[in-house]
Structures are given as structure tokens and as C-alpha cells.
Amino acid sequence: MAGVIQTTHGRPPLPRLRARVRDRSPGLGAGLLGGVVAAGLGLGSFAVLGIVLWISSPYPDSGPGGALHTATALWLLAHGAGLVRADTLTGAPAPIGLIPLLLAVAPLLLVHRAARDATDSGDGGPLVPPRTAWAGVVGGYLAVATGAVVYAAGGALHPAWFSTLLWVPCTVAAAAGSGVWAAYGCPRAPLEQALRRFSPGVRRLLLAPGPRARLGAASRAAGAGAVVFVGGGALVLGVSLVGHGGAAQGAFLRLTEGWSGRFAILLLCLALLPNAVLWAAAYTLGPGFALGVGHTVGPFASDPAPLLPSFPLLAAVPDAGPGTPLHLLTAAVPVAAGLVIGWFVAGAAVREVPDTTGALTGVRAWPWRRAAGGAALACLLCATGLGVLAELAGGPLGNGTLDAFGPVGWQVAGAALLWTSVAAVPTAVLVRAWRCHGVRVQVIAETAGQRIGRPREGGRPRDGGKDGNTGGRGQNTGGGRAVASGARGTDTGGRLLPARYDAALEPYDVLPLDPPVAGPGPAGWEPTAPATAETGSPENTGSGTTGTTDPTGTTRTDGTTGTAPPEPPEAEDTGPAPGAPPTPTAPPPPSP
């Protein structure tokens, strides 16, 4: 038995393997549980509502199993999955792809909150890694969704396999990603990774901090424009429902007679209300929306399909025929949205500059080209978001004529971009000029905007180098490196300077961050250097001031050692050579 090899020697027991998996994936179990709970809450709410409506219905066509199958299918529809209705009059399956947008609010919020809570470790420690939290919530949620798909496949209203496999995981992943992103404070790293394929100029234009950034201001302006579109669409829908109140009331009463059925119809109308608002917004833009294949309803002409289903919201559709001046008046909605976008961009482009007492001393303003570009970017963002929402608000309701219902996304996006750009860009430029009129204006140029940051190593003092290096040709900045004037040179930080270098265009503030060193000589902001410079000698390599080394190993910029008087400058050190760029310096680091 001495030659027998124990193959199980060294194999960790099962509890140890479980502990190792738990240690390698902190928070994964909590994320899985959170995803399962979120899916269960959403699916359970739909099931309870379906059972309540089935119990209250005076003519239930099926048992509780049929009600649960229908509720599960509607829960999948809220995630973007298409449905197929098998029991039709013709016997051919009829697709249902129009998603009531209000149904999608509750499941998406549950996923978002579950992902946000999954990042909390629970013991006051650091946040759970974002990938772990995201993967746990998505995995748990999709596990429940898979069971729901299998269960709903046996009902009369079953999910379509392709759209279910495509859109349900994408919707859950996007909602969970937004929750994790919000839990981490909405960092810019994911956005920078998404924009990595763009040119550096575009990334700097969108993501640069400070006054050069346009993405934040453009996003807020685009959001304000979207609010105007939604409010204008709701106003148009409300006016049309009031104008067709009799037809809408008749359709509501003809669909069913019992109070439970009318309550179900009312819930369906509320679930479809966001869709109707987006349809009305598309109507104000001009492209309108489709009511059947080949039938479009717009402000210039209305051509709804004949024999449409009797439904209260469809009763608000304008009658067939050419548009009237009242219909064309709805174009005021996109114009108002463009004006609001331009106003918000102009507000971000012009900022008041108060003094120490709080009194207004002037304004800081973008150049007018940047203001126009910011307005154009805001219009693009607003049009893109509106087009996506319009595309989601439509879909098929059956075969044949009912195969096309709702607005077309790309048409809505193009019309919104055209309308808002025409109104927003001039508004942003004119409002900017109006706010800058009569006050002192500091224009924020593309390359001249300064922001507070760390001082440059080897930077020059604020006063132009009177007490230190004057930036002459080939002068040393205190660290043994010479800055050569000409096409390109090297500063003390090892960077190559352009031929027409100007320190005023640096992105960092050149104000000193440390107090000047008190001493018998003039206080300088030259950097300290070791006793032995890179050139191997305490003397300068150029024609600047000569530095000496004191016993502490630091070089005094005034050329003294201890309390010795300063040495006179050399004859040629009279200032910067003609055409030579100034040499930047920086404050000294603290002595050890």
C-alpha cells in the first residue's frame, strides 16, 4: 500500500469551495437574490391584477390559469417582447407589438433599484464591484423571466421567440446598468469608453471639465426641449379628446356594459396614455403617425384606415380630409421647444462674475460659435431621444391593415432636428448677445480657459519672472534642464513646447499654491533642486542666473548660500531674447 497514490489528497472540501467562491465574488449572491425579488415583485403585481379582473368579470371566458397566462404575457410585453394571439377569427396568428409604455415603468424601476441596492455591501465597507452587482441582478432577473417565458408559451397569448430572446435581456441589462451607474455617482468612465471611437477633439468637446464642456449644458437643454414636446403633445391630445368627447364616450360605453369591464378599459387607456402623447407630439412635427398600412394622420391631411377598432383614444383622431388652420397651429409646439432649448443653452453660455462682496462685475461668456454649436448639439440629443421614444410607442396590432400603428422613429427624429435647430440656434446666439450687452464680458476662448489645478513643474511666477528666471534664451529653470528657444524645446517637465508657446494658454492656473519663502533676499518661486544637478554641476547650463547650493541641499534662486549677498547677474542676462518664449516655473516642493 506504500505505492498507492491518494488521488483525493489536497482536494478542498465542499464548504471550502463555497467559501472560496463567495470570497472571489463578494455581493454576487445578494445581487442574484435582488434580481429574483425584483422579477417576482413585478410578475406578482401583474398576476394579482389579472386575477382581480378575472374575478370581477361577469363573463369569464377561462379559469384562473388563463388569467395567469395572460398576466405573464403582458409582463413580458412590458419588457419589449412581442406577443402572438392564436385564437383569431381567420385562424391565422396575429402579432401584437404595440407596448403600453406605462406598463414598462414598474418593471424597469424594480430592476434599476435592485441593481442600485446590490452595490451596497451592507457592512459599511466599500461598494460591491459594478460588474459583480450588475451580473448578479441580471442573472437573477433573467432566471425568473425564463420561467415566465416557458409558462406563458402554453397560453392563448404567447410570446414571440425572436423578440423575446432579443429585447428582454437587453432591457433588463440596460435598466440594471443604469442602477449600478447611479449607485456609483454617475461616473464619466462609461461615457468615455463609449466615445472612445470618436476623435480626441470630439471627446474633449463633450467631456472636458469646466467651461469648455458642452455635453452637460446640451443635455439639460435637450431635456427641457423634450419636456416641452411632451407637454405640447399632452395639450394637443387633451384638446382633441374634448373636441371629440361624444365619440370617445360612446366608444367607452359600447365596449362593455359591466363596471368591471369598464374599469379594465380605463386601465388600458391609462397604460396607453404615454403612447398617445407621443403620437400627438409626432403629429405636431408634421410626419404624424400611421393608423394602418398606407394610412397616415398628420396636420396637413388625415387619412385613417376605415373600420378601426372602437376605442376611446382612437376617437380623438381628426376626421379624414385636409388639414385646417387649427391643425396647422400645432406647429407652435416644436417652435416653442426650439426656443426653450436656445434659452437654456444661452443661460449656460453666459455666467455672471461676482466680486468678493457678491456684486456683479461682469460676465463670462462662450464665443457665439460655441453657443451655436451647443444649441445644435442639444437639438440633436433631443431629436434622438424623441425618435427613440416614438419608435417604441408604435407597433403592430394584427395582420394586414393593422400591421402598422404609430409614428415612425426616424421621421420624427429628422423633423424634430429640423424644427428645433431653426429656432434654437438663432435664439442661443441672440440671447447670449443680449445678456452680454452693456456689461464687461470675459470671453472664454477655446484654448484660453484656465482652471485651478496643480502648478506646472518648472512654471514661471505670476509676475513674469522678475525675481527668478526671466525666460531668456537657453536659460535653466533650476533643475538642470535647458529650455531651447526655436521650433521646439523641452521644459523642466520633459514636455516638448510648440514654436509659438505661450504660458497664458496653459490649462492650469499659474497662481502660487504655497506662501513665498521668507528670507533676506527676494522671495522666488523657482523649484528647488538637489545639490548635484542633472548636468553634474551647480552652475546653470544656459545664460540665466547662477544658483548655488546651501548646506540643506537646496538651490536658492537668488544665487546666495545661507546669508551671503546675491551674486550680480551676468552681462547677457538682461531679459528674454527677442522672439523667445517665456519659460514657465512652479513653486518649490516642501523640503524633507
mmCIF file of C-alpha atoms in Angstrom, residues 10 92 117 262 304 395 475 478 499 520:
data_model
loop_
_atom_site.group_PDB
_atom_site.id
_atom_site.type_symbol
_atom_site.label_atom_id
_atom_site.label_comp_id
_atom_site.label_asym_id
_atom_site.label_seq_id
_atom_site.Cartn_x
_atom_site.Cartn_y
_atom_site.Cartn_z
ATOM 1 C CA GLY A 10 -5.246 18.047 -1.281
ATOM 2 C CA ALA A 92 -54.011 32.959 -38.629
ATOM 3 C CA ASP A 117 -29.084 48.296 -3.873
ATOM 4 C CA ARG A 262 -65.185 49.407 -17.973
ATOM 5 C CA PRO A 304 -57.191 56.966 -41.028
ATOM 6 C CA GLY A 395 -46.121 48.623 -33.285
ATOM 7 C CA GLN A 475 18.151 79.564 -19.558
ATOM 8 C CA GLY A 478 16.599 75.406 -11.695
ATOM 9 C CA ALA A 499 7.239 77.002 -31.578
ATOM 10 C CA PRO A 520 16.810 88.109 3.440
#
